[in-house]
Tab-separated table of C-alpha atoms in Angstrom:
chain	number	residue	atom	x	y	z
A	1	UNK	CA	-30.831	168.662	-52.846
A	2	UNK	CA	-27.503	169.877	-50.792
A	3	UNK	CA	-27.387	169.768	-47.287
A	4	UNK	CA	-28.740	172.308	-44.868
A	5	UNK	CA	-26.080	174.195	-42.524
A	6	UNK	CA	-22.617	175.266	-42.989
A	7	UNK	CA	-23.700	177.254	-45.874
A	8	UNK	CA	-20.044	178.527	-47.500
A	9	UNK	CA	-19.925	181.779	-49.316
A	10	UNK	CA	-18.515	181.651	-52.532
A	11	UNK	CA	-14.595	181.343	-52.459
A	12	UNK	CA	-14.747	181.092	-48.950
A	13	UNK	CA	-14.790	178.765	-46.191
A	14	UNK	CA	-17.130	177.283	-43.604
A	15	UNK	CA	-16.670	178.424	-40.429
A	16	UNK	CA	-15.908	174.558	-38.995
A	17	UNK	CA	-13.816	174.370	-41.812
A	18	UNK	CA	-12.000	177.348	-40.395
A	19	UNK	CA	-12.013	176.597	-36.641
A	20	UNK	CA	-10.507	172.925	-37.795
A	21	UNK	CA	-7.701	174.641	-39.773
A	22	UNK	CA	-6.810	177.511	-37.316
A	23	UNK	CA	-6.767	174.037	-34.616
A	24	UNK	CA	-4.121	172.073	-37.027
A	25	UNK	CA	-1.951	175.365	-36.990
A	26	UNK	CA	-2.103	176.019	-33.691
A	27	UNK	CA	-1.224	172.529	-32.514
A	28	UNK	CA	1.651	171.894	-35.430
A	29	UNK	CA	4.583	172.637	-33.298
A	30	UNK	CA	3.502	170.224	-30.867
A	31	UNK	CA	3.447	167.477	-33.743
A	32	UNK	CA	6.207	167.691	-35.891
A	33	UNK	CA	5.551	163.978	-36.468
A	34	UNK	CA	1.872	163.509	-37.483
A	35	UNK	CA	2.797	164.326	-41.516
A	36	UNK	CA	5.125	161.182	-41.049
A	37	UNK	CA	2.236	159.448	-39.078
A	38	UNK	CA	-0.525	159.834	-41.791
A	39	UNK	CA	1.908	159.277	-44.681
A	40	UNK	CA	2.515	155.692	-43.233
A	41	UNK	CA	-0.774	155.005	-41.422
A	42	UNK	CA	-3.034	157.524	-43.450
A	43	UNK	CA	-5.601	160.485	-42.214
A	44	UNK	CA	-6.293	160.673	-38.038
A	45	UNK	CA	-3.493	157.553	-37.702
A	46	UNK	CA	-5.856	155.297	-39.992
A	47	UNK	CA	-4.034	152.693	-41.693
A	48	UNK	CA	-4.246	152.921	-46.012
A	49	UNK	CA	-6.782	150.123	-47.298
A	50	UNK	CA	-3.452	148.399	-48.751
A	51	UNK	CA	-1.832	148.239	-45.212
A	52	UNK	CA	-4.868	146.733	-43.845
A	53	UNK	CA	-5.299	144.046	-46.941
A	54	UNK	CA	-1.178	143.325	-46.094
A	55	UNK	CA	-1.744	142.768	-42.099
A	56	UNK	CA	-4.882	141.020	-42.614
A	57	UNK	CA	-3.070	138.639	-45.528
A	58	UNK	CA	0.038	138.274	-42.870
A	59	UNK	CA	-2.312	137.114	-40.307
A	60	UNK	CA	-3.992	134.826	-42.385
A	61	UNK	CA	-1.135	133.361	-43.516
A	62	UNK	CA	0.291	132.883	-40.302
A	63	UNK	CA	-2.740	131.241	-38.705
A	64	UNK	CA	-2.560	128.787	-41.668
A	65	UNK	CA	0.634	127.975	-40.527
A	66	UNK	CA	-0.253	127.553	-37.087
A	67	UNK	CA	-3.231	124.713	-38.308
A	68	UNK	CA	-0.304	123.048	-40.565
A	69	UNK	CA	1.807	122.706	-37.210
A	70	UNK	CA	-0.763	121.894	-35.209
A	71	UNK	CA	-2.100	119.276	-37.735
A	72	UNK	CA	0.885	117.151	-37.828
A	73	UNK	CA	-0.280	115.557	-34.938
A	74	UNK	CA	-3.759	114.241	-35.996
A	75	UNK	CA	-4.484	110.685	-35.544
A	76	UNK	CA	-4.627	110.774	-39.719
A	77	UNK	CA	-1.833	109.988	-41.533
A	78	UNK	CA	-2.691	111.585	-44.361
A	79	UNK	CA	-3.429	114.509	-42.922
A	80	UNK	CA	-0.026	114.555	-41.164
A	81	UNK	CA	1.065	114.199	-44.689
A	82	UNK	CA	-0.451	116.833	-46.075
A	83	UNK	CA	0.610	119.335	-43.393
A	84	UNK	CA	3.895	118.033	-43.128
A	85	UNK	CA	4.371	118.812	-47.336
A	86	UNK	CA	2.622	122.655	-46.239
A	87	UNK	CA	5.467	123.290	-43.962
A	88	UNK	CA	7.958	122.015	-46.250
A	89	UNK	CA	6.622	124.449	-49.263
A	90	UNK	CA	6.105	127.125	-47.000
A	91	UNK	CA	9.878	126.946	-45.184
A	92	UNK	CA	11.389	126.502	-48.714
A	93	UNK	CA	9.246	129.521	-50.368
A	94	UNK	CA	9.468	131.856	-47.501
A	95	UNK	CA	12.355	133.408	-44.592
A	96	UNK	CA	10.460	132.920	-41.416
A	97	UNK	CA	13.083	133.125	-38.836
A	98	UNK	CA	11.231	134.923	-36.039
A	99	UNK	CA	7.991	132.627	-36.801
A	100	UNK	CA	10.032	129.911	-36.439
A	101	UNK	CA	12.055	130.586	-33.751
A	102	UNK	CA	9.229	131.456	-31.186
A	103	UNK	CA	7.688	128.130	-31.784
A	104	UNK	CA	11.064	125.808	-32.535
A	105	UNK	CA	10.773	123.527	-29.791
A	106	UNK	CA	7.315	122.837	-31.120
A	107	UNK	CA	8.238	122.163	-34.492
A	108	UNK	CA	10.916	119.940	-33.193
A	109	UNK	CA	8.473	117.828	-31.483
A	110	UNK	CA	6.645	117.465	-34.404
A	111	UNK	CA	8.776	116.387	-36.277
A	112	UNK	CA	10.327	113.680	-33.856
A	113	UNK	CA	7.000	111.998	-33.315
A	114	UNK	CA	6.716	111.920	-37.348
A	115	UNK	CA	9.986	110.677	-37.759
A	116	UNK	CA	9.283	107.843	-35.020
A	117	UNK	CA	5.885	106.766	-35.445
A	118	UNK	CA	5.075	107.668	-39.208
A	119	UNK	CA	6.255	105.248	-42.061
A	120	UNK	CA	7.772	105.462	-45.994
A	121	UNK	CA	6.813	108.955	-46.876
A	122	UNK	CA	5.776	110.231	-43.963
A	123	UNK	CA	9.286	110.518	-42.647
A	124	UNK	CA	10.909	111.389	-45.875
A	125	UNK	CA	8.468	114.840	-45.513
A	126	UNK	CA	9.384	114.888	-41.732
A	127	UNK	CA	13.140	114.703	-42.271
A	128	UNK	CA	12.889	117.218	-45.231
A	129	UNK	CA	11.063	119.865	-42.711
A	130	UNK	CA	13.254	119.216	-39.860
A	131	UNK	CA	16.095	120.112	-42.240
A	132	UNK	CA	14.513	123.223	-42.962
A	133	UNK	CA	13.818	124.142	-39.991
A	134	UNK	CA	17.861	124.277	-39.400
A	135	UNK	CA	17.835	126.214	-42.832
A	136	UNK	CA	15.329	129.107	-41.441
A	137	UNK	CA	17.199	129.544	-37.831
A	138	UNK	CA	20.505	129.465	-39.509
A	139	UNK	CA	23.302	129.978	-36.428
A	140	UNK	CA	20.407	131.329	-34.315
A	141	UNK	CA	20.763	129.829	-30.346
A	142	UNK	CA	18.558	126.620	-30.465
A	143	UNK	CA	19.775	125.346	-34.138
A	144	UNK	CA	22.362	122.806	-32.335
A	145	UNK	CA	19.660	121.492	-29.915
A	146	UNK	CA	17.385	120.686	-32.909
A	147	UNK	CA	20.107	118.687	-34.883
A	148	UNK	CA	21.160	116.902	-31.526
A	149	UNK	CA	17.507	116.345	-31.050
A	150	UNK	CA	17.318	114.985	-34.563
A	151	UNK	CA	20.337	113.605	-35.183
A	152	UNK	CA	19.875	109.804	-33.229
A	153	UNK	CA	16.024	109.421	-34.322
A	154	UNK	CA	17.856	110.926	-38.627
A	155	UNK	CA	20.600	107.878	-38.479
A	156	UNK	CA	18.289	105.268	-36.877
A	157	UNK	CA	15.669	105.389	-39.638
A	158	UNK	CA	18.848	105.776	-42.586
A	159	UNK	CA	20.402	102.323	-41.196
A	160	UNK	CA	16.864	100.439	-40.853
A	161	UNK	CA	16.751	98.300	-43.684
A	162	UNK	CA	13.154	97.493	-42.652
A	163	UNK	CA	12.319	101.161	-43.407
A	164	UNK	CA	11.336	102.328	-46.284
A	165	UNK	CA	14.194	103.562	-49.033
A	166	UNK	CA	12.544	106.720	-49.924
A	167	UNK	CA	12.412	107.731	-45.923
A	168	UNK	CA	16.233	106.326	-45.545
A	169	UNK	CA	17.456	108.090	-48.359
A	170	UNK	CA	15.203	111.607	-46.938
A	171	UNK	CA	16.902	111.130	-43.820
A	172	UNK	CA	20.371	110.669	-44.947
A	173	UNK	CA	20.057	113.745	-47.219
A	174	UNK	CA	19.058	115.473	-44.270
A	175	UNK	CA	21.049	114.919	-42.076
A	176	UNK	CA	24.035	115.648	-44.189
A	177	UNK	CA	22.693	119.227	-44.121
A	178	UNK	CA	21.601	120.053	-40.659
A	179	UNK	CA	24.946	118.333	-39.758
A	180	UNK	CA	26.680	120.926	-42.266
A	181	UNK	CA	24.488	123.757	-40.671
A	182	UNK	CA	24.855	123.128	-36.672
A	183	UNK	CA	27.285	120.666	-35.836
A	184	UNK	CA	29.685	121.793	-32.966
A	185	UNK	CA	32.906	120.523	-33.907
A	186	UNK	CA	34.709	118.561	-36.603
A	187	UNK	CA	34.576	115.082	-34.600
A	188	UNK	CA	30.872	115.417	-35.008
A	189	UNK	CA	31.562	116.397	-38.658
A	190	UNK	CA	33.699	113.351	-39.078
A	191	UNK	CA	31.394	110.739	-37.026
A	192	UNK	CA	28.420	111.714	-39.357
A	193	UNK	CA	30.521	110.893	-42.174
A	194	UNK	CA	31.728	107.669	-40.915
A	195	UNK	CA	27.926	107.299	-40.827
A	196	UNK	CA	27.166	108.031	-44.135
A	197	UNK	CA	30.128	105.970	-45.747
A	198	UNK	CA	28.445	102.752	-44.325
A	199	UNK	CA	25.377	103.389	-46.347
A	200	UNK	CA	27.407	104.458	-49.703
A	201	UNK	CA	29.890	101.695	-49.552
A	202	UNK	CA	27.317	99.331	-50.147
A	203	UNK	CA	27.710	100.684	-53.790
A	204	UNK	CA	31.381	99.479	-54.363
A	205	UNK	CA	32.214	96.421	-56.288
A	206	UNK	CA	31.789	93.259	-54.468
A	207	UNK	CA	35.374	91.439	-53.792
A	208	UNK	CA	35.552	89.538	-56.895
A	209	UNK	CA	35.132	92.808	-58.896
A	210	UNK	CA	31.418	92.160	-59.547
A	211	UNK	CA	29.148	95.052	-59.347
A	212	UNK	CA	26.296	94.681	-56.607
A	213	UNK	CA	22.381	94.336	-57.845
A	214	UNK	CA	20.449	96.966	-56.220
A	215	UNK	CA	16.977	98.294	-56.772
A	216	UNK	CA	16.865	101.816	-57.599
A	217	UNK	CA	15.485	103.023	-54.571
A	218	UNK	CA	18.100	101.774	-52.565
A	219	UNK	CA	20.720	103.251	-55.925
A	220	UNK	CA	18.885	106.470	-54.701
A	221	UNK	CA	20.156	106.068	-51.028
A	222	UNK	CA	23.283	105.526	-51.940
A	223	UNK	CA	23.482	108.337	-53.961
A	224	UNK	CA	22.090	110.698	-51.109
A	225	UNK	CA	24.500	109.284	-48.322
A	226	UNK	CA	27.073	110.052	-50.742
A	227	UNK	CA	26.302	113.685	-51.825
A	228	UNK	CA	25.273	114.290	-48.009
A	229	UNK	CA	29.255	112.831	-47.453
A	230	UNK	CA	30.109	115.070	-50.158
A	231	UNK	CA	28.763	118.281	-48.387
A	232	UNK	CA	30.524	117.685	-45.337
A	233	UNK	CA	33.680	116.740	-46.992
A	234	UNK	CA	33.573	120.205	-48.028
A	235	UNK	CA	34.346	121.361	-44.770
A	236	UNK	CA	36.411	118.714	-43.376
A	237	UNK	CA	39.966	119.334	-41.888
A	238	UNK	CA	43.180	119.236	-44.259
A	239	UNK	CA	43.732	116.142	-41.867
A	240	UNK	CA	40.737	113.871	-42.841
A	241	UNK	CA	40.698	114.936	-46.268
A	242	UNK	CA	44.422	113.337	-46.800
A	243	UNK	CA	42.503	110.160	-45.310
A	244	UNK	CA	39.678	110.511	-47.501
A	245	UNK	CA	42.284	110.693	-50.129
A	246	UNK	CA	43.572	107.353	-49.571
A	247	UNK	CA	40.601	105.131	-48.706
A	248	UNK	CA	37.724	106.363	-51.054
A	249	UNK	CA	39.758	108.026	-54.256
A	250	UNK	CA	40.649	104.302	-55.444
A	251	UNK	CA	37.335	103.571	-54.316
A	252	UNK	CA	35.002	105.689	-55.508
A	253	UNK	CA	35.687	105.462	-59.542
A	254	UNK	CA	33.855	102.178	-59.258
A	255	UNK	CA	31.135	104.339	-59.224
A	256	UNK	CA	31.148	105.781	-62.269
A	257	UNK	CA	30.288	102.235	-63.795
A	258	UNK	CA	26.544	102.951	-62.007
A	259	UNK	CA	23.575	102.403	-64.219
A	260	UNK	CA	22.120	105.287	-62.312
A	261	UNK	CA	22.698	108.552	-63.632
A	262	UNK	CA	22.943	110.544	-60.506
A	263	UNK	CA	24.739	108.467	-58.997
A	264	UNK	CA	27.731	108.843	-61.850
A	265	UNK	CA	27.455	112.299	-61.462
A	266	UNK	CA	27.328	112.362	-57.733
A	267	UNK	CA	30.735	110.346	-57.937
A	268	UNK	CA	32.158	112.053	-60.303
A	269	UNK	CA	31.880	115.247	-58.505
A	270	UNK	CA	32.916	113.577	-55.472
A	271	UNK	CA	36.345	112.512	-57.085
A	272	UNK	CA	36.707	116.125	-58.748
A	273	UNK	CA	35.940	117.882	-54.862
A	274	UNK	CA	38.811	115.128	-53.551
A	275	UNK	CA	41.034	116.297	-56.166
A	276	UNK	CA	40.361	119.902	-55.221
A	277	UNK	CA	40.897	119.556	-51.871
A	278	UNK	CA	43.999	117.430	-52.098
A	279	UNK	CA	45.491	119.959	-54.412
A	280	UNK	CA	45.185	122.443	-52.402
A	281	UNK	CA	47.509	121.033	-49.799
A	282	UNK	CA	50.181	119.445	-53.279
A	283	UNK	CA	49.383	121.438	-56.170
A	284	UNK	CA	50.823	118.581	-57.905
A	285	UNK	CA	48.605	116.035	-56.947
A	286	UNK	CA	48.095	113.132	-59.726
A	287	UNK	CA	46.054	110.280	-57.874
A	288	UNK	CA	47.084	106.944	-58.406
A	289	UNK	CA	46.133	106.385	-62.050
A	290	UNK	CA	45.099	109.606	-63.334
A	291	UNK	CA	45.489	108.299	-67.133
A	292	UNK	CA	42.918	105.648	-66.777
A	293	UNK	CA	40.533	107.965	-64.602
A	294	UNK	CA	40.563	110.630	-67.439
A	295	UNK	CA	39.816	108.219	-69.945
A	296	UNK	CA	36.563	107.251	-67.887
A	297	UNK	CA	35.523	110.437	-67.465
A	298	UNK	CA	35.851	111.768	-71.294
A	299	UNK	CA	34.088	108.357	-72.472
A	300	UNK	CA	31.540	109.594	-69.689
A	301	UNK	CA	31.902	113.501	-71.095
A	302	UNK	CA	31.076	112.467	-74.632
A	303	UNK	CA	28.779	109.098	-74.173
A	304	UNK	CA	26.493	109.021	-76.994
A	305	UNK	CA	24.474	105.265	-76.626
A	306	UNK	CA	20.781	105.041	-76.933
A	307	UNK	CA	20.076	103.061	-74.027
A	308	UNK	CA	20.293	106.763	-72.108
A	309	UNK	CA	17.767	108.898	-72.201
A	310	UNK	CA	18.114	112.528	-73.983
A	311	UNK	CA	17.836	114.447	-70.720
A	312	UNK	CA	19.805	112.217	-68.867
A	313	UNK	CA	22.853	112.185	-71.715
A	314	UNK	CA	22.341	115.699	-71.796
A	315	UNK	CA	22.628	116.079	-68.194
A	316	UNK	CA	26.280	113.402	-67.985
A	317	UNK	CA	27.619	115.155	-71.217
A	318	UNK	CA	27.738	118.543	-68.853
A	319	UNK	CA	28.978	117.522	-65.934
A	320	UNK	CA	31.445	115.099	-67.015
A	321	UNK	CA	32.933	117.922	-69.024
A	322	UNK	CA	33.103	119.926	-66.232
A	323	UNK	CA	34.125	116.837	-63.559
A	324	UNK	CA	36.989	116.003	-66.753
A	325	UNK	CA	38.710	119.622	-66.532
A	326	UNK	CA	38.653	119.605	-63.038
A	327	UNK	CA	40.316	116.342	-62.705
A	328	UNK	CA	42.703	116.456	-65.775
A	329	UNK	CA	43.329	120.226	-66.002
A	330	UNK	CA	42.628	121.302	-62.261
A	331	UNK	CA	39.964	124.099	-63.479
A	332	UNK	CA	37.480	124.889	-60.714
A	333	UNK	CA	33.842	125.271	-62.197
A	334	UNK	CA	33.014	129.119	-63.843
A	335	UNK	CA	29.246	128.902	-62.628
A	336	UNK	CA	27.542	132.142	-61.876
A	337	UNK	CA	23.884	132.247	-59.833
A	338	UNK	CA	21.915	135.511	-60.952
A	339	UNK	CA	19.163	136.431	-58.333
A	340	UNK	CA	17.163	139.622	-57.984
A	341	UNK	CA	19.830	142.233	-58.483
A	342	UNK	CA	22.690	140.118	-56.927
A	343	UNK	CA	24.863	137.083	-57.809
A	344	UNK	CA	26.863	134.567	-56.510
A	345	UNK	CA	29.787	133.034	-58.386
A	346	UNK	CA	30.877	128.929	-57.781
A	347	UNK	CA	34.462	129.117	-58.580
A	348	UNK	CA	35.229	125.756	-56.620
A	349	UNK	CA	33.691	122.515	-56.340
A	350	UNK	CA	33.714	123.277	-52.331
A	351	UNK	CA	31.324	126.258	-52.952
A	352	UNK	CA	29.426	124.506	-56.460
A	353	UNK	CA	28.719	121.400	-53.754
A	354	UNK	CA	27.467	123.489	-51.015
A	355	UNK	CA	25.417	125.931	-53.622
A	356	UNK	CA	23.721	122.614	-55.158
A	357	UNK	CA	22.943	121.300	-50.935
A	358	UNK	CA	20.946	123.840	-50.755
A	359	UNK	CA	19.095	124.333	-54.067
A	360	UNK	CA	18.072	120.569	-53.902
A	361	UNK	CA	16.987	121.448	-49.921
A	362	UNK	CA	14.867	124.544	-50.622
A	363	UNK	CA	13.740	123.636	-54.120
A	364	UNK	CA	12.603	126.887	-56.159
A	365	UNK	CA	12.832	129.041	-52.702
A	366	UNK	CA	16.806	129.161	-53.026
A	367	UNK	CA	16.970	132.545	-54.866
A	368	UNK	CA	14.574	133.813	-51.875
A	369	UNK	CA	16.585	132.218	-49.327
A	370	UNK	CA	19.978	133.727	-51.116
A	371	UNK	CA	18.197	137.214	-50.664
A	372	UNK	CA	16.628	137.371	-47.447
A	373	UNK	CA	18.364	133.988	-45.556
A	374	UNK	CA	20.922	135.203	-43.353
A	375	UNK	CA	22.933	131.913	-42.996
A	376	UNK	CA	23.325	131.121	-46.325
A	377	UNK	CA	24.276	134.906	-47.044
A	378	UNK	CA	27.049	134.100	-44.631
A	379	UNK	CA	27.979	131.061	-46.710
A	380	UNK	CA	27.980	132.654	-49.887
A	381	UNK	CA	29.650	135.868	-48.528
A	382	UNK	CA	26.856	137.722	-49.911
A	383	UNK	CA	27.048	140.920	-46.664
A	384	UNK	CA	23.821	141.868	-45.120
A	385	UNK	CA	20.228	141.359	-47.353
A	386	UNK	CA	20.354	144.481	-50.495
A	387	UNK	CA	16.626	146.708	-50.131
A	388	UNK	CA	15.996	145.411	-53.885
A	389	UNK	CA	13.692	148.537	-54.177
A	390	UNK	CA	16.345	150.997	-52.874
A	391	UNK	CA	19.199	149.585	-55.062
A	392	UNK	CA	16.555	149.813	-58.139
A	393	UNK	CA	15.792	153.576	-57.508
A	394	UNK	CA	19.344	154.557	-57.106
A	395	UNK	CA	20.676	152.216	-60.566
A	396	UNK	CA	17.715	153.320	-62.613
A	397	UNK	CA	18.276	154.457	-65.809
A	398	UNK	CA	16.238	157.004	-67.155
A	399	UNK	CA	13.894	156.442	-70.370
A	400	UNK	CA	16.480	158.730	-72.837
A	401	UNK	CA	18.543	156.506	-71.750
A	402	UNK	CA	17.036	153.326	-72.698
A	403	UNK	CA	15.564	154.444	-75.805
A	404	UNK	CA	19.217	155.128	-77.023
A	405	UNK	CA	20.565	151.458	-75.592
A	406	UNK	CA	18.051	149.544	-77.270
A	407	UNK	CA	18.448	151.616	-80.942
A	408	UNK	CA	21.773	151.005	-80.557
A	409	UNK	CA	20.983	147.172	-79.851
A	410	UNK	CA	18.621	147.233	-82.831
A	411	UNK	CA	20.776	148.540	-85.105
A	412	UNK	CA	23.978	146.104	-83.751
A	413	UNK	CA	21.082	143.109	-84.661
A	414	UNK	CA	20.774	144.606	-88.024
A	415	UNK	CA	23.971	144.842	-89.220
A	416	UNK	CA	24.905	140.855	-88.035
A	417	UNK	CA	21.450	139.967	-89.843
A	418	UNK	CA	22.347	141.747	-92.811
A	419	UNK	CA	26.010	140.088	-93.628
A	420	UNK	CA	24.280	136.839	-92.671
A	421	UNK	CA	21.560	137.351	-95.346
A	422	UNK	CA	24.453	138.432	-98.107
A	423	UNK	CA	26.417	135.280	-96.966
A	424	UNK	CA	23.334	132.955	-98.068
A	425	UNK	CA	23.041	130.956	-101.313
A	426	UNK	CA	20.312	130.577	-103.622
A	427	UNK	CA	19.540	126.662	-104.680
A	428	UNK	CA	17.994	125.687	-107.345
């Protein structure tokens, strides 16, 4: 049964109906605005149900954040654990600058006490976060305090041979990083280094040519002090690298005799980034015995023994190549990083060792970070962040279009499949 009262004639309207319309058109002069109003917040400045389900899921998210910082100071270690590996997926995943910056000094804090009073993987996951943490601020104000903050507790726990190799190794990758991100000047560059060689030298032959026994946890600190050492060679002074030229290049081949995988590779790229850089000051640069060093690295470029695994031959086969043209040829790597609409091309070991920093720092988040991360934009020379959904409206093809692209595709597949069918024989 309808309603009772504002009875409307047939074609017509009610009279409230009326009054409310002839009160919209008196008053739309005085808001020119409220059309933009309601299309972003919805009828009488309402949010839309999918606004509300957005700011609600924001909030959420945030105040799960706030427990996972808060909850890395529980008496529990594994539930400093467990919020210490939140944070870390949730800084790698996700650009959360402002978050992060309002509550830095916090963070900071948190991660000091972990460093200092948690053990074995409870300060690899604290030296991974405070990493990130210089990752998300970037050159905000604040990002040097945190790595000077860091910095003593970071080289401590890497030269404590009591500590555990996992947290050692953590803290040497990580420093290498926040070192790269915020240091103030190249002394500091060049002091962290001096750090870092300590721990990597350890690798080297012994004096009677022998090579040292080490378990591979500590092969896997070795390898991280050196790729750390690596990054920041990448941005060392002309000066320093003609010193780095003389006392690790002879060096560092040794190496390359590992029974570690990475740590072959690590060297090898190492030697190729020394090369680079030394070039670049004599483009006629040889080394001291180039011959023998090429030889190493194509035996290393084509190794084919079974005592390898598949993956990690695979793995050797392609960088070797890559370290061997580099070395022999001077060819800079031809890598190119698709992400979103946008790429990135590493057309130097300075910029292929910086690129890989990162990616092994932020995991699967990199392409996120390479979007939205305003510090490594700057790296990478990538301008301010691209509106992905702008740049798709404006390059969108229409569906004429795309019909004719992919019968043209179609019939280009036909015509190869065809000849390749008449080039087959029939056996008995």
């Amino acid at each position: 049964m309808p309603p009772r009262g504002n009875k409307k004639k047939k074609g017509g309207r009610s009279s409230a109906e009326q009054s409310d319309t002839d009160l919209v058109d008196d008053t739309a002069s005085n808001v020119s605005s409220s059309s933009d109003l309601r299309s972003l917040t919805g009828e009488e400045g309402i949010p839309p149900p999918d606004a509300i389900d957005e700011t609600e899921a924001q909030e959420d998210f945030e105040e799960k954040l706030r427990d996972q910082i808060d909850g890395t100071t529980q008496k529990s270690a594994s539930g400093r654990k467990s919020c210490l590996a939140g944070l870390r997926q949730t800084f790698s995943r996700k650009v959360l600058p402002d978050f992060i910056d309002n509550r830095k000094v916090t963070i900071t804090d948190c991660v000091e006490r972990c460093l200092k009073k948690g053990k074995g993987e409870e300060q690899a996951l604290a030296a991974s976060v405070g990493s990130l943490l210089c990752v998300q601020l970037g050159s905000r104000e604040g990002c040097e305090e945190i790595y000077n903050s860091l910095k003593p507790i970071m080289i401590t726990i890497m030269n404590d041979k009591s500590a555990a190799a996992t947290a050692r190794a953590a803290c040497a990758q990580a420093l290498g990083l926040i070192c790269f991100i915020a240091a103030g000047d190249m002394e500091e560059v060049v002091d962290i280094m001096t750090s870092l060689e300590k721990i990597f030298c350890a690798a080297y032959l012994k004096g009677d040519g022998t090579s040292p026994s080490h378990s591979p946890a500590l092969q896997a600190l070795h390898c991280a002090a050196l790729s750390a050492w690596t990054l920041l060679l990448s941005i060392a002074p002309p000066s320093k690298v003609q010193e780095f030229v003389k006392t690790h290049l002879p060096k560092l081949p040794q190496l390359l005799q590992s029974d570690d995988v990475n740590m072959r590779i690590t060297a090898g790229e190492a030697i190729a980034l020394l090369y680079e850089l030394a070039r670049a000051e004599d483009e006629d640069f040889l080394g001291a015995d180039l011959d023998s060093l090429c030889a190493r690295l194509k035996q290393l470029a084509t190794e084919s023994v079974k005592y390898i695994a598949k993956n990690d031959k695979r793995k050797q086969r392609s960088s070797f190549r890559d370290i061997l043209r580099g070395v022999e040829e001077a060819e800079a790597p031809n890598d190119t990083v698709r992400f979103s609409v946008e790429e990135i091309y590493l057309d130097s070991w300075v910029k292929k060792r910086q690129y890989e920093a990162f990616k092994d720092s932020l995991g699967a988040g990199v392409n996120q970070h390479l979007q939205e991360n305003e510090l490594l934009r700057d790296i990478f020379s990538l301008g301010a962040p691209i509106d992905v959904a702008a740049y798709n409206k404006q390059n969108k093809i229409s569906r004429f279009e795309r019909h004719m692209y992919n019968s043209a595709a179609f019939k280009a597949r036909t015509k190869v499949r065809s000849k390749q069918r008449d080039k087959r024989t029939v056996t008995a």
